Amino acid sequence: MATAPQTSRQHLISQVLLKQFTMPGPKGSGWQLLPFDLRYPGRLHKLKSTRACGWAENFVAFDSTSAEALWCDVERRVPAAFSAVHAGTPFTDSLHVAALRDLVVLHYVRSLHYRDVHSDALERARTRLVAKVISQYPEQLRREALRETGLHLSGPASLGAFAERLIERSSVMRDHESGKLFRTSIEDTFRKMRDLASTRRLEVITPETGQFLIGDNPALTLTLDGSRTTYGMAFGDAQTLVLPIGPRHMLSLGPENVMLTVPRSFVDRLNAVQVHAADRYVYMHPKSGLEPFVERAAQRRPAEKRTT
């Protein structure tokens, strides 16, 4: 049986979501939005199509069709749910609520942030395993090294190097190198997160004035404490998980289904978090007028994110 080809250009932000930030471009150029490159805030930013935005090369490098099928199952239900949000009736159909909640989880898991978390966790596990092997099985390591290389290893540095060599040959590390481990991890995490999120209700947030923008790590865990806003903690430690779904709407997982209207100061607060958490880009409606705000917020990003 023939298999579907690997998709190299993979959208991390669904095009159906990015389209909510678009308007018809000039001279019949189609629907376009404004991408803002946070590494070069002073440059002229040009309008682009949704196809050209919010993607990564080979994000899922192994059998991406499996993951794409999972994402499509969510995304095909979104247009009707968006229509209900725009009509002010997102809660009249439980299927719409479920689709929107799944969309939030999808963008939390299918993200550059999650890929970094996955890689960091794997590296920490590998480091712990090397230390454990050295401390608990030094004699076995020495014998195996002598058998394979003819060398008599003694100190912890040489034992550690040989232990790392053995671990690199393991099936887990081979699956990591091929991308299979990440694909299965991201799919399993999505399903687990979807189950956890199903116990939450949905808040639909609308600005009194102003507009929302969306970053390239758009679904963010948040905790709000007075004027202090923190983000990026584990889902279980956060007050909420948010996702902008257009200039006039943001989703938040909360204790009840409710539509909320928030002042401009709160919109700015949420937009600033999108800028600070972004890997490189934020996207906005071409007539939002948010460029000066983003340029100021970009200067307050963590130093490591402001490097070129």
XYZ file of C-alpha atoms in Angstrom:
308
model
C 0.000 0.000 0.000
C 1.392 3.412 -0.980
C 1.965 5.906 1.804
C 1.329 9.645 1.661
C 4.481 11.730 1.134
C 6.206 13.477 4.021
C 5.095 17.109 4.329
C 8.160 19.302 4.852
C 6.514 22.711 5.318
C 4.271 22.145 8.328
C 2.024 24.865 9.722
C 2.290 25.265 13.493
C -0.477 27.878 13.422
C -3.487 26.579 11.542
C -4.184 28.515 8.370
C -7.857 28.633 9.330
C -6.748 30.477 12.485
C -4.318 32.819 10.723
C -7.052 33.747 8.245
C -8.961 35.424 11.079
C -6.218 38.091 11.118
C -6.333 38.790 7.361
C -7.926 41.249 4.966
C -8.008 41.314 1.148
C -4.590 42.356 -0.138
C -3.929 44.914 -2.896
C -4.437 44.163 -6.600
C -6.171 40.847 -6.092
C -3.282 39.370 -4.102
C -5.634 37.393 -1.864
C -6.170 37.414 1.877
C -3.114 38.727 3.742
C -1.934 39.517 7.258
C 1.032 41.412 8.683
C 3.939 39.353 10.051
C 6.303 41.217 12.411
C 9.849 39.874 12.735
C 10.797 40.480 16.372
C 14.510 40.065 15.663
C 14.387 43.051 13.322
C 11.704 45.307 14.808
C 12.779 48.397 12.874
C 12.553 46.904 9.384
C 9.656 47.380 6.970
C 7.234 44.499 7.475
C 5.360 43.356 4.381
C 1.967 41.699 4.069
C 1.948 37.962 3.406
C -0.534 35.157 2.817
C -1.416 32.652 5.514
C 0.416 29.987 3.511
C 3.681 31.911 3.957
C 3.294 32.375 7.726
C 3.338 30.274 10.877
C 5.181 27.214 9.552
C 8.347 25.260 10.333
C 10.463 23.010 8.140
C 10.031 19.321 9.062
C 8.632 20.063 12.517
C 7.522 16.425 12.622
C 10.345 14.798 10.673
C 9.136 11.179 10.848
C 5.847 10.103 9.233
C 4.270 13.541 9.439
C 1.097 12.194 7.805
C 0.142 10.514 11.087
C 0.327 13.800 12.994
C -1.268 15.771 10.153
C -4.280 13.450 10.224
C -4.666 14.099 13.950
C -4.438 17.872 13.497
C -6.882 17.831 10.571
C -9.457 16.071 12.719
C -9.467 19.185 14.913
C -9.117 21.823 12.205
C -12.019 20.603 10.072
C -14.392 21.349 12.986
C -13.100 24.872 13.550
C -14.820 26.984 10.824
C -18.314 26.272 12.169
C -17.131 26.992 15.714
C -15.578 30.294 14.595
C -18.859 31.255 12.941
C -20.631 30.648 16.256
C -18.099 32.848 18.069
C -18.614 35.671 15.561
C -22.379 35.323 15.966
C -22.047 35.567 19.750
C -23.364 32.008 20.245
C -20.317 29.805 20.940
C -22.001 27.851 23.731
C -25.255 26.860 22.035
C -23.648 23.706 20.622
C -21.370 21.579 22.781
C -19.551 20.439 19.642
C -18.404 24.015 19.035
C -17.064 24.261 22.578
C -15.190 20.993 22.166
C -13.720 22.091 18.823
C -12.472 25.393 20.237
C -11.036 23.744 23.340
C -9.242 21.176 21.151
C -7.879 24.016 19.012
C -6.307 25.589 22.101
C -4.694 22.278 23.080
C -3.526 21.635 19.522
C -1.610 24.917 19.412
C -0.167 24.355 22.874
C 1.315 21.002 21.828
C 2.128 21.674 18.167
C 4.547 24.459 18.997
C 8.196 25.404 19.052
C 7.873 25.741 22.821
C 6.763 22.116 23.187
C 9.589 20.944 20.929
C 12.080 22.729 23.181
C 10.492 21.196 26.296
C 10.671 17.740 24.700
C 14.341 18.165 23.727
C 15.294 19.517 27.152
C 13.546 16.641 28.923
C 15.295 14.078 26.744
C 18.689 15.660 27.369
C 18.113 15.712 31.134
C 17.060 12.044 31.049
C 20.138 11.109 29.030
C 22.425 12.952 31.467
C 20.815 11.213 34.450
C 21.120 7.832 32.769
C 24.847 8.333 32.066
C 25.445 9.280 35.714
C 23.453 6.255 36.901
C 25.325 3.812 34.669
C 28.701 5.183 35.789
C 27.840 4.985 39.485
C 26.031 1.626 39.491
C 27.753 -0.395 36.766
C 31.381 0.795 36.528
C 32.882 -2.694 36.293
C 30.461 -3.767 33.575
C 31.335 -0.608 31.640
C 35.056 -1.308 31.941
C 34.635 -4.891 30.730
C 32.483 -3.838 27.777
C 34.921 -1.071 26.853
C 37.814 -3.511 26.971
C 35.893 -5.972 24.804
C 34.897 -3.352 22.215
C 37.953 -1.109 22.131
C 40.799 -2.958 23.843
C 41.197 0.002 26.199
C 41.328 -0.088 29.978
C 39.099 2.760 31.183
C 39.579 4.142 34.672
C 38.432 7.685 35.449
C 34.813 8.944 35.402
C 35.402 11.041 32.268
C 36.413 8.064 30.129
C 33.661 5.891 31.623
C 31.135 8.649 30.969
C 32.214 8.998 27.345
C 31.842 5.253 26.795
C 28.465 5.195 28.557
C 27.255 7.984 26.280
C 28.472 5.981 23.291
C 26.407 2.981 24.400
C 23.327 5.101 25.063
C 23.591 6.766 21.654
C 23.250 3.297 20.091
C 20.030 2.538 21.993
C 16.683 2.229 20.226
C 15.388 5.271 22.087
C 18.175 7.474 20.783
C 17.773 6.065 17.273
C 14.088 6.946 17.441
C 15.068 10.412 18.672
C 17.476 10.962 15.787
C 14.907 9.848 13.212
C 12.171 12.026 14.702
C 9.951 9.050 15.523
C 10.206 9.668 19.270
C 9.092 13.282 18.919
C 6.167 12.344 16.688
C 4.846 9.739 19.108
C 5.469 12.102 22.037
C 3.579 15.002 20.496
C 0.638 12.798 19.495
C 0.424 11.158 22.934
C 0.753 14.515 24.695
C -2.016 16.005 22.574
C -4.390 13.197 23.516
C -3.517 13.448 27.213
C -3.828 17.239 27.203
C -7.157 17.039 25.386
C -8.471 14.752 28.125
C -7.213 17.114 30.852
C -8.651 20.169 29.116
C -12.045 18.497 28.714
C -12.650 19.139 32.418
C -12.288 22.892 31.820
C -14.877 25.285 30.436
C -14.349 27.914 27.755
C -14.059 31.674 28.143
C -14.384 33.839 25.031
C -12.674 37.185 25.632
C -13.473 40.302 23.592
C -11.698 43.703 23.815
C -13.608 46.860 24.697
C -11.166 48.600 22.362
C -8.089 47.524 20.471
C -7.222 44.206 18.869
C -5.462 40.987 19.723
C -2.411 39.757 17.846
C -0.994 36.234 17.705
C 2.571 34.982 18.218
C 4.291 31.940 16.769
C 3.939 30.221 20.178
C 0.287 31.262 20.472
C -1.273 28.931 23.083
C 0.191 29.947 26.431
C -0.240 28.843 30.020
C -0.797 31.920 32.193
C -1.010 32.923 35.806
C -2.236 36.421 36.645
C -1.422 37.820 40.071
C -2.383 41.455 40.379
C -0.262 43.354 37.869
C 2.146 40.437 37.501
C 1.732 38.092 34.533
C 3.752 34.876 34.280
C 3.617 32.363 31.452
C 5.129 29.100 30.294
C 4.518 26.982 33.384
C 3.144 23.439 33.250
C -0.546 23.216 32.421
C -1.416 21.861 35.851
C 0.332 24.795 37.554
C -1.342 27.516 35.467
C -4.532 29.447 36.070
C -5.469 29.188 32.416
C -4.404 28.353 28.888
C -5.112 31.056 26.291
C -5.177 31.308 22.509
C -6.006 34.358 20.346
C -8.391 33.362 17.556
C -8.752 36.723 15.847
C -8.380 40.462 16.402
C -11.597 40.521 18.422
C -11.527 37.196 20.258
C -9.279 35.188 22.555
C -10.046 31.804 24.099
C -9.214 30.937 27.688
C -9.815 27.704 29.580
C -11.645 28.500 32.798
C -14.227 27.354 35.332
C -17.330 28.202 33.281
C -18.514 28.913 29.767
C -18.712 32.680 29.548
C -18.160 35.628 27.221
C -16.058 38.391 28.753
C -15.248 41.926 27.680
C -11.923 43.308 28.866
C -10.441 46.831 28.858
C -7.632 47.974 26.559
C -5.093 47.696 29.379
C -5.817 43.982 29.699
C -5.648 43.520 25.925
C -2.203 45.145 25.978
C -1.182 42.820 28.802
C -2.207 39.730 26.843
C -0.620 41.011 23.645
C 2.650 41.685 25.462
C 2.740 38.066 26.615
C 2.309 36.914 23.004
C 5.270 39.084 21.987
C 7.491 37.957 24.872
C 6.713 34.252 24.380
C 7.131 34.272 20.605
C 10.080 32.532 19.028
C 10.497 35.074 16.234
C 7.222 36.313 14.735
C 3.913 37.821 15.741
C 1.065 38.253 13.273
C -1.619 40.924 13.216
C -4.417 42.349 11.127
C -2.955 44.776 8.572
C -5.044 47.658 9.938
C -4.618 46.913 13.637
C -2.121 49.726 14.157
C -0.210 47.509 16.585
C 3.256 47.922 15.038
C 4.458 50.606 17.511
C 3.173 48.526 20.449
C 4.981 45.421 19.181
C 8.185 47.363 18.569
C 8.176 48.612 22.164
C 7.288 45.195 23.572
C 10.042 43.564 21.500
C 12.639 45.623 23.370
C 11.448 44.094 26.653
C 11.747 40.498 25.455
C 14.202 38.156 27.230
C 17.724 38.949 26.046
C 18.287 35.519 24.475
C 15.233 36.047 22.268
C 16.435 39.438 21.034
C 19.633 38.055 19.523
C 19.924 37.645 15.778
